[in-house]
mmCIF file of C-alpha atoms in Angstrom:
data_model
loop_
_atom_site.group_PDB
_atom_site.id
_atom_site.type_symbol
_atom_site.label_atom_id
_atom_site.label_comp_id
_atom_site.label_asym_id
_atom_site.label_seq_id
_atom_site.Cartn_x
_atom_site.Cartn_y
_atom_site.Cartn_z
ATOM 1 C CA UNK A 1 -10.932 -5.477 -7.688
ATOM 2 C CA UNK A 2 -10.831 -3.187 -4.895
ATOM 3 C CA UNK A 3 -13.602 -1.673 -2.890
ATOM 4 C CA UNK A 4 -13.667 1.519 -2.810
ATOM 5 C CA UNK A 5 -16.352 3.397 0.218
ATOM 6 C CA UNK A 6 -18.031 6.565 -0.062
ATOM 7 C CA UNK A 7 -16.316 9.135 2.815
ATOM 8 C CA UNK A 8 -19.293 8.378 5.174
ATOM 9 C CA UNK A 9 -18.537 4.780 5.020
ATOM 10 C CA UNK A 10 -15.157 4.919 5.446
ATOM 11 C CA UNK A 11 -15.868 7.496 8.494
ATOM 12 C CA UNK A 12 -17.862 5.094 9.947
ATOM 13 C CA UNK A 13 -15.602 2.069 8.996
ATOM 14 C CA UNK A 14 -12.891 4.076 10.554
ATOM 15 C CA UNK A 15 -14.961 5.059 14.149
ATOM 16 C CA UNK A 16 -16.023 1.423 14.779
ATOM 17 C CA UNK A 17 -12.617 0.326 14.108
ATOM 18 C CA UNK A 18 -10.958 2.603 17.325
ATOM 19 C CA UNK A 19 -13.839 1.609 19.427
ATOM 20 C CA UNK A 20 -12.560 -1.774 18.852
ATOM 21 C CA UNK A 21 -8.960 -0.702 19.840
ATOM 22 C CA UNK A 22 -9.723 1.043 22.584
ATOM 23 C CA UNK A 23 -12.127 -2.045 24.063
ATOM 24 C CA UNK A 24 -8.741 -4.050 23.189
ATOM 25 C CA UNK A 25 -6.650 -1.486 24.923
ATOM 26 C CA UNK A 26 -9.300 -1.793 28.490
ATOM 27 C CA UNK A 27 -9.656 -5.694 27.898
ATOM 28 C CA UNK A 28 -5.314 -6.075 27.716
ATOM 29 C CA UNK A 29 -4.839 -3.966 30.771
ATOM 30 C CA UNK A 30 -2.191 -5.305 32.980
ATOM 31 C CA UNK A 31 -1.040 -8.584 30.388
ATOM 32 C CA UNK A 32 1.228 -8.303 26.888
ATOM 33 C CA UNK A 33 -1.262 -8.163 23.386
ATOM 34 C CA UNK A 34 0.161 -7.295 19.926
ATOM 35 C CA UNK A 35 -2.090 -5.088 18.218
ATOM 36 C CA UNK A 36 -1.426 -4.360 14.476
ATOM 37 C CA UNK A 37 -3.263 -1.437 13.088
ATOM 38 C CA UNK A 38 -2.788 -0.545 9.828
ATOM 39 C CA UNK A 39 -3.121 2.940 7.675
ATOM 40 C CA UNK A 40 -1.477 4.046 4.723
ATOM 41 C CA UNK A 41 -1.717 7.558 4.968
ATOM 42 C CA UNK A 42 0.051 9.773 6.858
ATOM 43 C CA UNK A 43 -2.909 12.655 7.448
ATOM 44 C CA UNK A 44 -5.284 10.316 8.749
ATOM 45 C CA UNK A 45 -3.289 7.998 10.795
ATOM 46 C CA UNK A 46 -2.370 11.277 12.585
ATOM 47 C CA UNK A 47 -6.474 12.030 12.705
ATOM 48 C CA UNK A 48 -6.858 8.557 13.781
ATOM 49 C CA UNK A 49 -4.093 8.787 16.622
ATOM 50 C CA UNK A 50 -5.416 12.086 18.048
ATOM 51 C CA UNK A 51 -8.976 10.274 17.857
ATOM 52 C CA UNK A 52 -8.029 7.093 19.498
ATOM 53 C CA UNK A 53 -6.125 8.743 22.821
ATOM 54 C CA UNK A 54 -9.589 10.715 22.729
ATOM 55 C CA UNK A 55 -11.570 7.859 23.038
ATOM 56 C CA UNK A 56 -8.924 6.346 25.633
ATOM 57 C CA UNK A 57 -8.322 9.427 28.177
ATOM 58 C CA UNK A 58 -8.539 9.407 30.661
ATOM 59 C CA UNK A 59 -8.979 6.277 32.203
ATOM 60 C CA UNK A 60 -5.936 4.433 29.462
ATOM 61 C CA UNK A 61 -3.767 7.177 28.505
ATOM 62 C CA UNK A 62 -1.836 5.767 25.741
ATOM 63 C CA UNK A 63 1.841 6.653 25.054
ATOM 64 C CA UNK A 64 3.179 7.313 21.013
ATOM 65 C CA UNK A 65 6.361 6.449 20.829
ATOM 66 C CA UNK A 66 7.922 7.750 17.488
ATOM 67 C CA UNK A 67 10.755 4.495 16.987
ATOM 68 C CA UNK A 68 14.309 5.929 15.888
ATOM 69 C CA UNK A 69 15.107 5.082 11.948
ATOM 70 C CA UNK A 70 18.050 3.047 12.973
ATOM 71 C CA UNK A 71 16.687 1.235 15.179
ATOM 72 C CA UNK A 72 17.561 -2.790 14.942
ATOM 73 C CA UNK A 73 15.528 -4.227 17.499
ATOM 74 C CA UNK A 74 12.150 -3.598 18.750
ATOM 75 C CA UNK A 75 12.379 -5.386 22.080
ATOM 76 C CA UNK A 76 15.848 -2.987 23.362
ATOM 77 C CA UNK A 77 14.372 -0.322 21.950
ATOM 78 C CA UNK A 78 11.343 -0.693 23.694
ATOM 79 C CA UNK A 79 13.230 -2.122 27.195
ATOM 80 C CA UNK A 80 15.654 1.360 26.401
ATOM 81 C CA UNK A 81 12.728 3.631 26.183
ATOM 82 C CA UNK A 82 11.430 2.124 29.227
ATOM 83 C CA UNK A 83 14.398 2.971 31.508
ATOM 84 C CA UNK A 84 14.877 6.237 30.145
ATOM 85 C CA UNK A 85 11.214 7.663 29.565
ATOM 86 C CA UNK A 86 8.851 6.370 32.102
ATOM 87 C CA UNK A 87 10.534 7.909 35.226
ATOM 88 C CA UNK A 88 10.267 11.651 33.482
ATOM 89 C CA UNK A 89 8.056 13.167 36.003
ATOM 90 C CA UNK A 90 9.149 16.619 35.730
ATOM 91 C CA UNK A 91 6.732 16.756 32.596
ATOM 92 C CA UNK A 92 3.213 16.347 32.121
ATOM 93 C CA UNK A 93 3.422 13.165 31.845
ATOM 94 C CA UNK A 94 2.710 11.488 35.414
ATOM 95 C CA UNK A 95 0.441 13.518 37.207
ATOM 96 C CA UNK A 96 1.141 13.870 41.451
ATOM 97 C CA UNK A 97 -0.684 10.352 41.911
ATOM 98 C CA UNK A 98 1.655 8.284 39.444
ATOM 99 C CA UNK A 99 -0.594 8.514 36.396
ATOM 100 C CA UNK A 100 0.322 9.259 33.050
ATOM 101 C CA UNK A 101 -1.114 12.545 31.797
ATOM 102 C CA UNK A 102 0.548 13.234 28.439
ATOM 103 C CA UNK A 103 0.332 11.218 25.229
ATOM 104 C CA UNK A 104 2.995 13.485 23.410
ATOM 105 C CA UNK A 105 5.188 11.648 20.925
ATOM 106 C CA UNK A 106 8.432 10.509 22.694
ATOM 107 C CA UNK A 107 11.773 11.892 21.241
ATOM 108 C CA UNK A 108 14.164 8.320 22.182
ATOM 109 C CA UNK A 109 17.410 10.297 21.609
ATOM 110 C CA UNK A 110 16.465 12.987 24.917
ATOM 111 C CA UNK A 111 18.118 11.943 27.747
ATOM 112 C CA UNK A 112 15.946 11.279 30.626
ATOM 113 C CA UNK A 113 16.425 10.390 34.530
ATOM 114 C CA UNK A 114 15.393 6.368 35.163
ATOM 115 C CA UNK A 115 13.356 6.698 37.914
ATOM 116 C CA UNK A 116 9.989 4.587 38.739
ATOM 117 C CA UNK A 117 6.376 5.020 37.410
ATOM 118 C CA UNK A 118 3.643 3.027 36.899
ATOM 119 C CA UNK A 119 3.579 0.923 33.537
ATOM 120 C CA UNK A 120 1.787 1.694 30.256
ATOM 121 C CA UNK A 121 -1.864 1.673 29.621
ATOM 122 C CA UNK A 122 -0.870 0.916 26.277
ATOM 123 C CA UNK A 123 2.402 2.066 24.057
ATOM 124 C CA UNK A 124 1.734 2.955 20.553
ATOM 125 C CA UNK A 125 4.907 2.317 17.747
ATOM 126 C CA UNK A 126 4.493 4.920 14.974
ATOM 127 C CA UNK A 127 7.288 5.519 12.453
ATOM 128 C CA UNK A 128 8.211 1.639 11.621
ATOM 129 C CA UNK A 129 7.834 2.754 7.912
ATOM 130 C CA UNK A 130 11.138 5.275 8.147
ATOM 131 C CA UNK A 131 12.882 2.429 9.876
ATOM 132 C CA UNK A 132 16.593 1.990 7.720
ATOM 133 C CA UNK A 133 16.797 -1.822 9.111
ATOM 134 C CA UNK A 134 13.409 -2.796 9.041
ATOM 135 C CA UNK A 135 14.003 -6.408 8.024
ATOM 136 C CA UNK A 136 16.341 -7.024 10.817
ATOM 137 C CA UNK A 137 14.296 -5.187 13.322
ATOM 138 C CA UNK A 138 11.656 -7.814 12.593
ATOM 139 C CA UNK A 139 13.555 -10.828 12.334
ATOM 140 C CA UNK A 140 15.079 -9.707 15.682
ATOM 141 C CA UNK A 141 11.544 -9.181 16.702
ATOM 142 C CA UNK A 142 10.244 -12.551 15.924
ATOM 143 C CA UNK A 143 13.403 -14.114 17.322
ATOM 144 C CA UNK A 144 12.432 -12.780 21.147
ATOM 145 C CA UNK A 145 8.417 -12.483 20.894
ATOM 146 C CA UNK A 146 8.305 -14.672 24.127
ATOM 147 C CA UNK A 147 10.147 -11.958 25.680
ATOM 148 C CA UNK A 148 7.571 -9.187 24.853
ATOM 149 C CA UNK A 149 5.301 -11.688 26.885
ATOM 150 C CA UNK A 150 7.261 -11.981 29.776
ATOM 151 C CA UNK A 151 8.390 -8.718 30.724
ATOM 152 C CA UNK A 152 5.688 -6.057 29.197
ATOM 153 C CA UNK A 153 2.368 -5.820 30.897
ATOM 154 C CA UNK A 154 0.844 -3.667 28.315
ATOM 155 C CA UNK A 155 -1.097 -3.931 24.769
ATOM 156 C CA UNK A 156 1.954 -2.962 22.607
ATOM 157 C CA UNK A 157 0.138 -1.588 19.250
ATOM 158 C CA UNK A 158 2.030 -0.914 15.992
ATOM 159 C CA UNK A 159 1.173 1.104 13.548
ATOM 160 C CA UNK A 160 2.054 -0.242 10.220
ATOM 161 C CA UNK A 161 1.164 0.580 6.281
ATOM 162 C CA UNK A 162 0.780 -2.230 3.795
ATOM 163 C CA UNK A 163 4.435 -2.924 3.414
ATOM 164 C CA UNK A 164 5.876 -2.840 7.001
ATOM 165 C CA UNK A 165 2.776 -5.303 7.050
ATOM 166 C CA UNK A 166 3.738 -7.533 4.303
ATOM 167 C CA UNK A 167 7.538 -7.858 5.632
ATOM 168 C CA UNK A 168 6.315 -8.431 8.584
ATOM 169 C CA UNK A 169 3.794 -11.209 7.735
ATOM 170 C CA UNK A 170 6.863 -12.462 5.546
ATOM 171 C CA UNK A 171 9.389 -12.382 8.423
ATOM 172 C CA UNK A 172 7.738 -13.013 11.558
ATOM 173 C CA UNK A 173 4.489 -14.992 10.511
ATOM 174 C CA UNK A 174 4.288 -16.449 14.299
#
């Protein structure tokens, strides 16, 4: 049997929970963590998003990036949106001292000058759900996790529902 809570419980459920992520996002700073959050509805992870960079501005801007439905790989997409996005200064996006002003969803298919800027406060994954290959983007995932490790010096946070969550419990458990 499931639970259900009133709307002031699950308000509050909800607030403690992004107080948590953003202590998580300030704790992580400069070193890789995998955060998984999970929401099932569209309308209030949107609430939840908008919330959350709230809570985080502006001392850990966080980035959304929207991942592409055919997308195979999380780690080149990532390392692809890296080269092309973070150098896009002409936008809001890095203020005159290097820091990242904007939290606007990132459109991967614009192409953008590489040029250098400071690394993430934290990069948010939305849109796994609409991903076409979503069991090989997580078995190639799981395959270079070290990687992730290694090279990003960021909290990487996903945003999943309950089954991006259960394919990805079932194909990268580690």
């Amino acid at each position: 049997m499931v639970e259900t809570k009133s709307p002031a419980d699950a308000a509050q459920y909800n607030d403690s929970t992004l107080k948590a992520l953003s202590r998580a996002i300030a704790f992580s700073q400069g070193e890789f963590s995998l955060v998984i959050v999970r929401c099932n509805y569209q309308g209030l992870q949107q609430q939840m998003l908008q919330r959350l960079k709230a809570l985080c501005q502006p001392q850990y801007p966080i980035t959304e990036f929207i991942i592409p439905p055919s997308a195979t790989t999380l780690y080149t997409t990532i390392q692809n949106y890296e080269h092309r996005e973070l150098g896009r200064g002409q936008d809001k996006g890095i203020d005159r001292s290097g820091n990242r002003q904007s939290s606007t969803p990132i459109d991967p298919s614009l192409p953008h000058p590489p040029i250098s800027s400071p690394p993430h406060s934290a990069l948010l994954i939305v849109g796994l759900e609409s991903v076409v290959s979503l069991e090989e983007l997580l078995t190639s995932t799981n395959q270079v996790r070290d990687e992730f490790r290694k090279r990003l010096t960021f909290p990487l946070i996903l945003w999943v529902n309950d089954q991006v969550l259960q394919k990805l419990m079932r194909l990268a458990p580690d």
